[in-house]
Short mmCIF file of C-alpha atoms and ligand atoms in Angstrom, two decimals:
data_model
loop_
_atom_site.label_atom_id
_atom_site.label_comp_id
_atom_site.label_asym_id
_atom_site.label_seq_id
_atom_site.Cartn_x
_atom_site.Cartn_y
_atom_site.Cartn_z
CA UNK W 827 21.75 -4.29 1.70
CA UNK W 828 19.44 -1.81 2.83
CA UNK W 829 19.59 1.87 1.48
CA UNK W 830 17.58 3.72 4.50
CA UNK W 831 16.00 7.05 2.60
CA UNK W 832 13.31 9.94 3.73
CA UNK W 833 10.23 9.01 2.69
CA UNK W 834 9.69 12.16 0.76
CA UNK W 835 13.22 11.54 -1.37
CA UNK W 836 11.52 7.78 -2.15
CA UNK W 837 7.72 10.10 -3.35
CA UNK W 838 9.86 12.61 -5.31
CA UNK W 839 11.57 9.54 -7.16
CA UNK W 840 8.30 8.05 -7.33
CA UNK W 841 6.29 10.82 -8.96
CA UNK W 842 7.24 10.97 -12.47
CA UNK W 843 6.29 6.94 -12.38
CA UNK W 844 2.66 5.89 -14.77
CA UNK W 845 1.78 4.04 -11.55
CA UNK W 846 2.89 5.74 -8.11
CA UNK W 847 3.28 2.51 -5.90
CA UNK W 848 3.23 2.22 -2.28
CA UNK W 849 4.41 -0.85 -0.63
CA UNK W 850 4.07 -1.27 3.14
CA UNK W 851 6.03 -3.70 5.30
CA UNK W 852 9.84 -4.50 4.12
CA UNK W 853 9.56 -8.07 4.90
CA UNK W 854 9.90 -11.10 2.52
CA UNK W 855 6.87 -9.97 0.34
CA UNK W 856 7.49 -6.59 0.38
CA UNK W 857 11.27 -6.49 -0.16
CA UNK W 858 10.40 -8.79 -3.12
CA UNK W 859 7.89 -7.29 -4.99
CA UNK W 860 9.49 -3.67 -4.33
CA UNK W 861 13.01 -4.97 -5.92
CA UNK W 862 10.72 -6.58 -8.65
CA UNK W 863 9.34 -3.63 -9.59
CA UNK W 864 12.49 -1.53 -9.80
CA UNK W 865 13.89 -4.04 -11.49
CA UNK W 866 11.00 -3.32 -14.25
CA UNK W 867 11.64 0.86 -13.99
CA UNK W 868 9.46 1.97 -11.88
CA UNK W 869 10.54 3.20 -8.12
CA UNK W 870 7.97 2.36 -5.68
CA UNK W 871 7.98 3.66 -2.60
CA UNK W 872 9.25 1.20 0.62
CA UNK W 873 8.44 1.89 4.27
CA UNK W 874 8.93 -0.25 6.84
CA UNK W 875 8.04 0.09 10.86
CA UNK W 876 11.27 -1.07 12.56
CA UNK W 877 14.07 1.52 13.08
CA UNK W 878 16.46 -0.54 10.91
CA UNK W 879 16.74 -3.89 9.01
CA UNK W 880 17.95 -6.38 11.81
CA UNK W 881 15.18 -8.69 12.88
CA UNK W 882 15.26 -11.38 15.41
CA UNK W 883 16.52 -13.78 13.06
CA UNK W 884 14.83 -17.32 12.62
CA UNK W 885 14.57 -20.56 9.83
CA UNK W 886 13.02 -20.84 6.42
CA UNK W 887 13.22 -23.76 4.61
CA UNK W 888 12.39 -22.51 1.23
CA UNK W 889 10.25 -24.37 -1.62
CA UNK W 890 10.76 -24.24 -4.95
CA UNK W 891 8.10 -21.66 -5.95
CA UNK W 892 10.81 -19.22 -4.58
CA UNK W 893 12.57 -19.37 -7.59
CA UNK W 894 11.25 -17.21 -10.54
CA UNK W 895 11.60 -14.17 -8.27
CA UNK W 896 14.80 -14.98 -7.45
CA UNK W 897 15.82 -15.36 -11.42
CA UNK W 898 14.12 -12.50 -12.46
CA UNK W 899 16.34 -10.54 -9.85
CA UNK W 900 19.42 -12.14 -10.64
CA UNK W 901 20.08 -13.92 -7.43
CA UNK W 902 19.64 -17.30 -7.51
CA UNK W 903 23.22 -17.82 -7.10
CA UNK W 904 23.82 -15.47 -4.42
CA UNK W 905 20.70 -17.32 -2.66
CA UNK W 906 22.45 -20.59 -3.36
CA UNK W 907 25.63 -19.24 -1.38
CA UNK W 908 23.44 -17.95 1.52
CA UNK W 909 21.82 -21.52 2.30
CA UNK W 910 21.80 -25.14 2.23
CA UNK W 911 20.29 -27.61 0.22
CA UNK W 912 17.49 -30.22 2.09
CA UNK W 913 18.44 -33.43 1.05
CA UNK W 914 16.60 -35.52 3.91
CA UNK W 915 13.61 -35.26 6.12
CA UNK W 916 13.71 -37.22 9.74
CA UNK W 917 10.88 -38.27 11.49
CA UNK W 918 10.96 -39.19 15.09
CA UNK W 919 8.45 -41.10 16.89
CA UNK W 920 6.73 -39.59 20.51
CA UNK W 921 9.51 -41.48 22.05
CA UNK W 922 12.60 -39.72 20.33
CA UNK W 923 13.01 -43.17 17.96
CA UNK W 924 14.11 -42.48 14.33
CA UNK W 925 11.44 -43.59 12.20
CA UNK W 926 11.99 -42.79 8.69
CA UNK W 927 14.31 -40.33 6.39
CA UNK W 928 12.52 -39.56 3.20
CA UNK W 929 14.71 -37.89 0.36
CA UNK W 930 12.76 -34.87 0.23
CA UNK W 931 15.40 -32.82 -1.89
CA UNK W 932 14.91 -35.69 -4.44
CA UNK W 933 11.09 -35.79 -4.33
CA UNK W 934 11.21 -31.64 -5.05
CA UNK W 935 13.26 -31.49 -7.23
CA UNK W 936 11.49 -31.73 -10.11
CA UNK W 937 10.19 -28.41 -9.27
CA UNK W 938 13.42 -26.83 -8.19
CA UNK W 939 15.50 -26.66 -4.98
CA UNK W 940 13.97 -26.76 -1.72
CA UNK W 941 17.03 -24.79 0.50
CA UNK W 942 17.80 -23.43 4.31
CA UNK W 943 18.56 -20.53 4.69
CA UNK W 944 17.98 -17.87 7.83
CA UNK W 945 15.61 -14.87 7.61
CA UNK W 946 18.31 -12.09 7.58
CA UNK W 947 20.45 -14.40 5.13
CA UNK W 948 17.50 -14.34 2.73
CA UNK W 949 16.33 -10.44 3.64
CA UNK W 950 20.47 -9.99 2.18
CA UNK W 951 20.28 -11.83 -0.59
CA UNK W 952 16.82 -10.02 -1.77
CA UNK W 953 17.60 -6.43 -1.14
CA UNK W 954 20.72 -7.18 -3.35
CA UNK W 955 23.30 -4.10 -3.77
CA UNK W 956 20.63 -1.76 -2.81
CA UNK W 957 17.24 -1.39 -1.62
CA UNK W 958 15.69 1.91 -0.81
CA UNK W 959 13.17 1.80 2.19
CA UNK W 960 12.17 3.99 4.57
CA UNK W 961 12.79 2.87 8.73
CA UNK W 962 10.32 3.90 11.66
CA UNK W 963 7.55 4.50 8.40
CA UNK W 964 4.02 3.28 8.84
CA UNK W 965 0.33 4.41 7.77
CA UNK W 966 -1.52 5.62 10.46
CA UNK W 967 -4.74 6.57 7.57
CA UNK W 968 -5.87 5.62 4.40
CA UNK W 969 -8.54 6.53 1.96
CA UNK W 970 -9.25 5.04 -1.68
CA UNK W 971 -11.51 6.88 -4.45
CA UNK W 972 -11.62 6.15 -8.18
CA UNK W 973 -8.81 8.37 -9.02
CA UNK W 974 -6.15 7.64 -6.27
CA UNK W 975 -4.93 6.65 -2.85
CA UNK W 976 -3.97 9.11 -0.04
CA UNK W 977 -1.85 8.09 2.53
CA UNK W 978 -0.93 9.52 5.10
CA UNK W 979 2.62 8.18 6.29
CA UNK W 980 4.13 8.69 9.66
CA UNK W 981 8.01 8.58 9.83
CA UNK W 982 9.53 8.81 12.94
CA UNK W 983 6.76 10.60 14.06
CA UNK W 984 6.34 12.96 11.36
CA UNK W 985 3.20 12.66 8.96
CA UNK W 986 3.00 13.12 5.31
CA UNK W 987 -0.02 13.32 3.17
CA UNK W 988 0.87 11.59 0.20
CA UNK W 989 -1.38 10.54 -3.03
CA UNK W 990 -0.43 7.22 -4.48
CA UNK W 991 -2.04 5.33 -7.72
CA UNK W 992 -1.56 1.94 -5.89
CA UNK W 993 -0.65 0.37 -2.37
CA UNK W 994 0.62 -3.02 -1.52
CA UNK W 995 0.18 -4.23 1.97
CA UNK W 996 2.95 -6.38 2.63
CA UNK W 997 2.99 -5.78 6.37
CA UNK W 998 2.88 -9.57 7.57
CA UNK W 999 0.20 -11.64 9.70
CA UNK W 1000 -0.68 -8.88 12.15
CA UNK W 1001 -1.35 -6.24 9.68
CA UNK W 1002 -2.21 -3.17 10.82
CA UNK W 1003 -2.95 -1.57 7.64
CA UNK W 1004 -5.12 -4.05 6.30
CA UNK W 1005 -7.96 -2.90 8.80
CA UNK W 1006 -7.49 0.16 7.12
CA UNK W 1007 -8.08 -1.25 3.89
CA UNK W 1008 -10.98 -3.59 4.83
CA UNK W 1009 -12.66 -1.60 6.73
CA UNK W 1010 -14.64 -4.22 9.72
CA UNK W 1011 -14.33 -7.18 7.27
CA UNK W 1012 -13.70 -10.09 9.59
CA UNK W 1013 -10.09 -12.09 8.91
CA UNK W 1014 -10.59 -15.55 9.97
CA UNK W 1015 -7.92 -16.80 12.15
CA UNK W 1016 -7.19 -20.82 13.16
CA UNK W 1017 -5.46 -20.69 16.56
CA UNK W 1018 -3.99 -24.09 17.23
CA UNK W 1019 -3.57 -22.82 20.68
CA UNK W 1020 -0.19 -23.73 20.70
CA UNK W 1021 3.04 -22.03 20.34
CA UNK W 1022 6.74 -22.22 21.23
CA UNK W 1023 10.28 -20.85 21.13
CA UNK W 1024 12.78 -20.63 17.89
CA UNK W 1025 16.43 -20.75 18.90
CA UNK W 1026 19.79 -21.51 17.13
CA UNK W 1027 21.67 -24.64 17.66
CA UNK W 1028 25.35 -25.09 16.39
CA UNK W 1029 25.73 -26.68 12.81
CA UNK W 1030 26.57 -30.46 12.78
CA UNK W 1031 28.20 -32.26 10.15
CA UNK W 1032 23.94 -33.39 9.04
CA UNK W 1033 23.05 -29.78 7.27
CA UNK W 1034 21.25 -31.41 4.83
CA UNK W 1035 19.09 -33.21 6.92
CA UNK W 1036 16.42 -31.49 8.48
CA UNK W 1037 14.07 -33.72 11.46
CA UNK W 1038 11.07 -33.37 13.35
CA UNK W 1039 9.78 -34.79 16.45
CA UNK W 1040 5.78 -35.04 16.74
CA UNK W 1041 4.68 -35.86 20.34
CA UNK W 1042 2.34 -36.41 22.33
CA UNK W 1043 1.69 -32.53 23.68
CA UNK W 1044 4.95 -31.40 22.46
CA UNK W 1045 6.96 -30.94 19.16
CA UNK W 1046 10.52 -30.33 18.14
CA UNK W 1047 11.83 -29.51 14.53
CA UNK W 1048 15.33 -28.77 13.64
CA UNK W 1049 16.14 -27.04 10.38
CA UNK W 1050 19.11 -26.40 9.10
CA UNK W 1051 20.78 -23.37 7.02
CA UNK W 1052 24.40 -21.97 6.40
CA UNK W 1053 26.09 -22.20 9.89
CA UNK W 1054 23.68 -23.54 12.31
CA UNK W 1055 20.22 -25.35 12.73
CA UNK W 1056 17.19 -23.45 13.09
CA UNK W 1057 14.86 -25.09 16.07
CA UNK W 1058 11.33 -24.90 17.14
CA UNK W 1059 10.15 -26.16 20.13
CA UNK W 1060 6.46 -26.02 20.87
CA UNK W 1061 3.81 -27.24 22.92
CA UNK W 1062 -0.31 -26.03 24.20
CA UNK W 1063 0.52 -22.65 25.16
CA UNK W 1064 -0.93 -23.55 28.89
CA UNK W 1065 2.26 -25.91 28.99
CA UNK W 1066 4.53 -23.36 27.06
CA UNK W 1067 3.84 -20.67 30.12
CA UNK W 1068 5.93 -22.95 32.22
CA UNK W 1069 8.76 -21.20 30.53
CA UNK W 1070 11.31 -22.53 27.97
CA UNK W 1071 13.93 -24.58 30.19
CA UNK W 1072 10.72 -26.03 32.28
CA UNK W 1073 9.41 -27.27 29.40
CA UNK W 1074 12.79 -28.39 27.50
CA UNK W 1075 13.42 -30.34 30.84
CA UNK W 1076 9.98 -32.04 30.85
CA UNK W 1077 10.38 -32.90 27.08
CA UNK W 1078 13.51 -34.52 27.49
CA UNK W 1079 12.17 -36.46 30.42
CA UNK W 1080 9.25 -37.69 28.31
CA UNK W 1081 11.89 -39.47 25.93
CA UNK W 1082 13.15 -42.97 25.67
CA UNK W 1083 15.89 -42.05 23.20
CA UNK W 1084 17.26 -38.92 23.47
CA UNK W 1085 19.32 -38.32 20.38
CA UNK W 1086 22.30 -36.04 20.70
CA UNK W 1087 20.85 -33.92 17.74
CA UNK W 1088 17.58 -33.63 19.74
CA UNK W 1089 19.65 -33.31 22.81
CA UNK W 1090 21.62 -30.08 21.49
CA UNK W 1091 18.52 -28.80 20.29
CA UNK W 1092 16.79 -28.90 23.60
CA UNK W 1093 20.06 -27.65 25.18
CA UNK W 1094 19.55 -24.07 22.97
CA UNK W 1095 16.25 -23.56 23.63
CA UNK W 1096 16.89 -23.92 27.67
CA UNK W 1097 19.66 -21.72 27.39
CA UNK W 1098 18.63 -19.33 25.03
CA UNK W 1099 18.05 -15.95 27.27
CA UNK W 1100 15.74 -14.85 25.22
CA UNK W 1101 14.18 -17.13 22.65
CA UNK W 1102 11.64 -15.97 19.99
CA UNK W 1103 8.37 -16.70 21.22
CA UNK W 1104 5.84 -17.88 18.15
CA UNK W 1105 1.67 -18.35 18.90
CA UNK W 1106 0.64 -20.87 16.12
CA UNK W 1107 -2.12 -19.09 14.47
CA UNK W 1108 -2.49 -18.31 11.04
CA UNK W 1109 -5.05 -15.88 9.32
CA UNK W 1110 -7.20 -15.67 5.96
CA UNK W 1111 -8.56 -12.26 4.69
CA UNK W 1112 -11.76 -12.27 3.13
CA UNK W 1113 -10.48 -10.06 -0.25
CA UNK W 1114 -7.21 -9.75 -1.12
CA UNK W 1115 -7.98 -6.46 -3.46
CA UNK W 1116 -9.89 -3.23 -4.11
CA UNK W 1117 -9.32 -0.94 -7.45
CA UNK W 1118 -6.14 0.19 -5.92
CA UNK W 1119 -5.03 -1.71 -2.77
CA UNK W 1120 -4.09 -5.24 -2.47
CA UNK W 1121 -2.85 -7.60 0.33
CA UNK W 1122 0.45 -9.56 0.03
CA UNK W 1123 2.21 -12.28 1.52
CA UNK W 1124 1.05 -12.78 5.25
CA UNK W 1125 -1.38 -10.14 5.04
CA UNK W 1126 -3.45 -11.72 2.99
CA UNK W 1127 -2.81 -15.39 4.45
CA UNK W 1128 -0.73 -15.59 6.99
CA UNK W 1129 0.34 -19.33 7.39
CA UNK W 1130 1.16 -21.79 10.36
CA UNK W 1131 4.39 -23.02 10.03
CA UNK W 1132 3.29 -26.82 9.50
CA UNK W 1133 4.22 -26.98 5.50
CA UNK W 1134 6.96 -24.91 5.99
CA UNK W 1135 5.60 -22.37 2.56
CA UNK W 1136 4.61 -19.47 4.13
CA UNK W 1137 7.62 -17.36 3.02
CA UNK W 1138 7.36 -19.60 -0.42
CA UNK W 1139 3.88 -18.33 -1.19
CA UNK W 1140 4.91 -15.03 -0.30
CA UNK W 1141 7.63 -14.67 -3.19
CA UNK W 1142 5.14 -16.65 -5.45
CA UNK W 1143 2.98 -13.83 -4.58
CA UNK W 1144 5.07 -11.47 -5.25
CA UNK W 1145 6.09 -12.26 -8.28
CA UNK W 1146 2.87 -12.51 -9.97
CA UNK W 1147 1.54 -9.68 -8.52
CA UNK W 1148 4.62 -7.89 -9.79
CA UNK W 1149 4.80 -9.48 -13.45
CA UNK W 1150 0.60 -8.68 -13.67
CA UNK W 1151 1.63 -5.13 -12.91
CA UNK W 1152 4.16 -4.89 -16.09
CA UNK W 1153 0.83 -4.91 -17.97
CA UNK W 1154 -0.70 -2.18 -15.68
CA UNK W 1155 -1.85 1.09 -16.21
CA UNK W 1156 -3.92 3.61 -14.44
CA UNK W 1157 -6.90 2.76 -16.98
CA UNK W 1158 -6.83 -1.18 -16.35
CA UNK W 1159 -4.91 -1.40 -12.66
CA UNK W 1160 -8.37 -2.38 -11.00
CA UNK W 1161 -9.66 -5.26 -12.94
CA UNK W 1162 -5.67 -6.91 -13.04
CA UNK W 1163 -5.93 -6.55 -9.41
CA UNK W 1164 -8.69 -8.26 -9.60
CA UNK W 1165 -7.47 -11.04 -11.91
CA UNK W 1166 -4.58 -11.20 -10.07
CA UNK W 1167 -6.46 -12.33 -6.94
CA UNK W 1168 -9.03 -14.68 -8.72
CA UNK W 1169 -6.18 -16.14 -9.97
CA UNK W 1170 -3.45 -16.30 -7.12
CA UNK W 1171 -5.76 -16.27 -3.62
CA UNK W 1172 -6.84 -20.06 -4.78
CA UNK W 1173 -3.43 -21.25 -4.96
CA UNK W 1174 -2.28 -19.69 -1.71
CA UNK W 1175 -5.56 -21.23 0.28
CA UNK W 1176 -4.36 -24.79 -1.28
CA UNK W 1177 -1.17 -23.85 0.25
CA UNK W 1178 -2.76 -22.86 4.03
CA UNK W 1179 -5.40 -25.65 3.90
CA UNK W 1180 -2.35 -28.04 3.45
CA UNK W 1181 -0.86 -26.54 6.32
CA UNK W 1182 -4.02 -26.52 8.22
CA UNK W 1183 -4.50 -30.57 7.62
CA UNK W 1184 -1.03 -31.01 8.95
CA UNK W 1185 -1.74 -29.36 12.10
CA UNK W 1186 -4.84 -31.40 12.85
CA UNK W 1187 -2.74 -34.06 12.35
CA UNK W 1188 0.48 -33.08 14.53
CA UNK W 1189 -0.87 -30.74 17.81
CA UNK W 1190 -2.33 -33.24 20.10
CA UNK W 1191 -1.79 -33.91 23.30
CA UNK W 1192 -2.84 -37.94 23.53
CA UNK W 1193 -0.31 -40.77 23.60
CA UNK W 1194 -2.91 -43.00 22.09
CA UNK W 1195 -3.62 -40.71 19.21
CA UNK W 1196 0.24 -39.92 18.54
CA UNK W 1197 0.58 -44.24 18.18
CA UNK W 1198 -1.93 -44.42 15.88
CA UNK W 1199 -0.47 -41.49 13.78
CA UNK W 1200 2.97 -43.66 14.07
CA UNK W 1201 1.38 -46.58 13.11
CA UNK W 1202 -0.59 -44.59 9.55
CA UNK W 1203 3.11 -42.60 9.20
CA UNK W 1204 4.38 -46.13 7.98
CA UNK W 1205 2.13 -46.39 5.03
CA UNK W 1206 1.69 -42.41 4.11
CA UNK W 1207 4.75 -41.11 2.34
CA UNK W 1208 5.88 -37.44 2.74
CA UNK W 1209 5.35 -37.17 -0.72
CA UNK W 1210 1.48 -37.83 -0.16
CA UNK W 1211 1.38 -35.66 2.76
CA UNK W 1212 2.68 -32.34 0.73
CA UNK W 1213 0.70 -33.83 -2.20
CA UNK W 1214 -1.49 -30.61 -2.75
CA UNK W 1215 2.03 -28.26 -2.62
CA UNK W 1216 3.83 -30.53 -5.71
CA UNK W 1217 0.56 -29.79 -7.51
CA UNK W 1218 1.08 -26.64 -6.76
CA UNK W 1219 4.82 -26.39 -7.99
CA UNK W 1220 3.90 -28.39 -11.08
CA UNK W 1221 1.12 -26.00 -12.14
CA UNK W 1222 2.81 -22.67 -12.27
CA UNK W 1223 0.99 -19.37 -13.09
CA UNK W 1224 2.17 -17.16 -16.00
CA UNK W 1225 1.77 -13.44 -15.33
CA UNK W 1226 1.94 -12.47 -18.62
CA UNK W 1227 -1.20 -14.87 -19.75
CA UNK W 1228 -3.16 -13.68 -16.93
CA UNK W 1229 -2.64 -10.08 -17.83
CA UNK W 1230 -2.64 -10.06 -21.79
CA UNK W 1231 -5.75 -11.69 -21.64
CA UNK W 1232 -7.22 -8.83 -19.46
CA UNK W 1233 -5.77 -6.28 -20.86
CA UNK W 1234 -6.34 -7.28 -24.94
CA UNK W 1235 -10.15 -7.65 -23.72
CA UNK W 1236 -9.86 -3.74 -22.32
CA UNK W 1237 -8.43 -2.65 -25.39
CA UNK W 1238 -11.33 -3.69 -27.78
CA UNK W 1239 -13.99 -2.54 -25.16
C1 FAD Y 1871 9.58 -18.79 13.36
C2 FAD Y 1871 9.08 -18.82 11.95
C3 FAD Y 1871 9.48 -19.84 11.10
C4 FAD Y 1871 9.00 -19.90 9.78
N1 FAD Y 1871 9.43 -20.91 8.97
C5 FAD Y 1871 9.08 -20.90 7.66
C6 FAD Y 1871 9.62 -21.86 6.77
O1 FAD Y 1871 10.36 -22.76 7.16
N2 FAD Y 1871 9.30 -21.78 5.46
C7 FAD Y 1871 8.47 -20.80 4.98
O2 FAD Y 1871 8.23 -20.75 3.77
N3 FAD Y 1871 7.92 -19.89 5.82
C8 FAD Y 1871 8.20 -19.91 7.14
N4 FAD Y 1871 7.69 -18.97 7.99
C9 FAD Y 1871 6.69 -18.02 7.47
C10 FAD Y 1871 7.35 -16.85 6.76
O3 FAD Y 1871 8.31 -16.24 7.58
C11 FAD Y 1871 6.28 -15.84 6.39
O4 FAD Y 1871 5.26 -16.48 5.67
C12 FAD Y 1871 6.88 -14.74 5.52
O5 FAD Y 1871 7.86 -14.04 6.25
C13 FAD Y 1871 5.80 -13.81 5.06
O6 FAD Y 1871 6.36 -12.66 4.47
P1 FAD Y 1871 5.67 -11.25 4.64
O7 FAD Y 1871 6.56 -10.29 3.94
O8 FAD Y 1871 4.25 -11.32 4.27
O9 FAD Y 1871 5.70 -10.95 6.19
P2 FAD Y 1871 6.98 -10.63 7.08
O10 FAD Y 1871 8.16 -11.31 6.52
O11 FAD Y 1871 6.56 -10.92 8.47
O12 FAD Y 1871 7.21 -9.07 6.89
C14 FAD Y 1871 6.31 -8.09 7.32
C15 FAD Y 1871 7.11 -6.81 7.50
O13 FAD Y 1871 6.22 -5.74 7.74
C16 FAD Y 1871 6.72 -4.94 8.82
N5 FAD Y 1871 5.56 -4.28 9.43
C17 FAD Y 1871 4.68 -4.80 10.31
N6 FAD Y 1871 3.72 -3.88 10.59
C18 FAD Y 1871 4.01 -2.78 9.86
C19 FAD Y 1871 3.37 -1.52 9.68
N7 FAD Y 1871 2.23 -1.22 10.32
N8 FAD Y 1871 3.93 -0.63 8.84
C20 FAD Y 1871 5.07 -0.92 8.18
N9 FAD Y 1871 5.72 -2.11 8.30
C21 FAD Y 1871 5.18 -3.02 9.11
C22 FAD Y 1871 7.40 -5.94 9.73
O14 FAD Y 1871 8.32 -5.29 10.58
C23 FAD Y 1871 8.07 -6.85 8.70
O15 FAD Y 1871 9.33 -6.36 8.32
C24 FAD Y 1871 8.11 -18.91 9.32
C25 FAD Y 1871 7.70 -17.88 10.17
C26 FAD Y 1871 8.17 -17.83 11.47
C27 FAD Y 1871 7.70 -16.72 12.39
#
């Protein structure tokens, strides 16, 4: 639940803080590393650029590296309320014939749960019984020097000038404040030059079992979380601008089995008056940190939605940065930044290379090309496929060990 508060009530609660902590964007990242911090004593201050907390809603299948953020605020069984658990994982040939289910629940579970659950069901479950932020808040200028930050923060029009010791920049893949943080610095940016509509399809009795379709120009995934299933339908963009029912219609036609799952599917992206439209592009930013700014979640790599980890990585984030940051001080705040990002920034590019590899392999528009990949999808498991994410979720980082060692090497400086 959101607590909407004047930005100047969050600074005043902020000011007495040893670190006076900005964090912009009160999405998945930011939501999580503010709560994370409070949780720890300190307030930072939230602001967030819609007028209140209700987004257009879509799917997140969650991975495993969720979890410690979700412990260390208590939640995990609220979270486990608010979503489902993936069991299965469908695959559908170009045609619309099942090819294989692969337990994926079982193969993650080593490492945890891997869960459904809708973007507003997980923005409740992470702001809790309370989380201060302030709506219709964004930075509109920004400039660092050794001793501080100032901001200047425009709410609902009005601006205030306010000096902060830190800012996180947790305002997703089109950032605007990280070009006010890095200055010219290119991001680099994959466009897959395709994209397509998110819509909601009524739950089934299979809401364990999430499926995808990979065709030949086209692409269907449904996903399931508590009450419904969660479906992307996506295409080139040149064929997308024919318009959602168009291009439901022609993907039906291209089918030899049309699956009443698939069918339903279709039938709510057709109908949908106004379905979420999604460009598949990610983005990369060259730094993630300076002595007192640093990028989170999607603003420091957004992802395409191919692994299905974006939102994972984010929390991951998010909790590391926020367990380095018990450590911090004024004094040593710069250099765990910066261990921070040498240590996190590898893991996430892992994470959005895997993703990247997975969209070379599923956007393409040839028939020939989507056999073949049929024909190698019999002898590559899933498990293979999301190979570099289990290493991932089997080597955890420990915030603590990357900031004692830091901060026990400042001490006998
Ligand atoms: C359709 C779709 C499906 C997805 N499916 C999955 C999935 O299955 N699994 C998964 O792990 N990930 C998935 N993702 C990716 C996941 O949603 C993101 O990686 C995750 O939300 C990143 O969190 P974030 O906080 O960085 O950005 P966001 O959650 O996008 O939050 C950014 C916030 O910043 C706010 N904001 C923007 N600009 C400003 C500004 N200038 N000032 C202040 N606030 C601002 C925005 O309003 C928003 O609230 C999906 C994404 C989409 C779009």
């Amino acid at each position: 639940m959101f607590t909407p508060t004047p930005v100047e009530k969050q600074y005043e609660q902020a000011a007495p803080d040893d670190l006076r902590i900005l964090v912009v964007g009160a999405g998945i990242a930011g939501i999580t590393v503010a709560q994370l911090l409070r949780n720890d004593g300190r307030h930072p201050v939230l602001i967030e650029r819609a007028d209140d907390g209700s987004h257009p809603g879509y799917m997140l299948a969650l991975m495993p590296m969720a979890e410690p953020a979700l412990d260390d605020l208590g939640l995990r069984d609220r979270y486990r309320a608010a979503s489902v658990q993936f069991e299965h994982y469908g695959m559908r040939s170009h045609t619309g014939r099942l090819m294989r289910v692969d337990p994926i629940g079982q193969i993650l579970s080593r490492n945890g749960d891997y869960r459904g659950i809708s973007r507003g069901a997980l923005i409740d479950v992470l702001t809790g019984d309370g989380c201060t932020v302030s709506f219709g808040s964004t930075v509109t200028a920004l400039t660092e020097t050794p001793e501080a930050v100032r901001v200047c923060v425009s709410e609902a029009g009005v601006a205030h000038e306010l000096e902060f010791d830190l800012v996180i920049v947790a305002d997703g893949i089109h950032s605007d404040t990280r070009e006010l943080v890095l200055g010219g610095a290119p991001v680099e940016v994959v466009d897959t030059e395709w994209g397509g509509w998110v819509a909601w399809a009524p739950a089934d009795d299979k809401l364990d079992t999430g499926e995808e379709l990979w065709g030949a120009g086209n692409f269907v995934g449904l996903y399931p979380v508590a009450g419904g299933i969660g479906v992307f339908l996506g295409g080139p963009r040149s064929d997308t601008a024919a318009g959602a029912p168009a291009f439901a219609e022609r993907f039906r036609k291209a089918l030899k089995v049309v699956d009443p799952r698939i069918d339903r599917a279709l039938d709510a992206v057709a109908t949908d008056p106004d379905p979420y439209y999604w460009a598949l592009t990610d983005c990369r930013a060259p730094q993630w940190t300076t002595g007192r700014t640093v990028l989170l979640g999607d603003a420091a790599a957004g992802f395409l939605p191919t692994a299905g980890i974006g939102a994972g990585m984010a929390m991951e984030s998010a909790w590391i940065l926020a367990g380095v940051l018990r450590h911090a001080d004024r004094r040593v705040l710069a250099r765990l930044l910066g261990a921070y990002e040498r240590a996190q920034r590898p893991r996430v590019q892992t994470a959005q290379d895997n993703s990247r590899q997975l969209a070379n392999l599923m956007f393409h528009r040839s028939r020939t090309l989507a056999v073949l990949r049929e024909v190698a999808m019999r002898f590559v498991s899933v498990e293979t496929a999301i190979g570099p994410i289990r290493r991932l979720l089997r080597e955890q980082l420990d915030p603590d060990a990357i900031a004692k060692s830091l901060v026990a090497g400042a001490v006998t400086e």
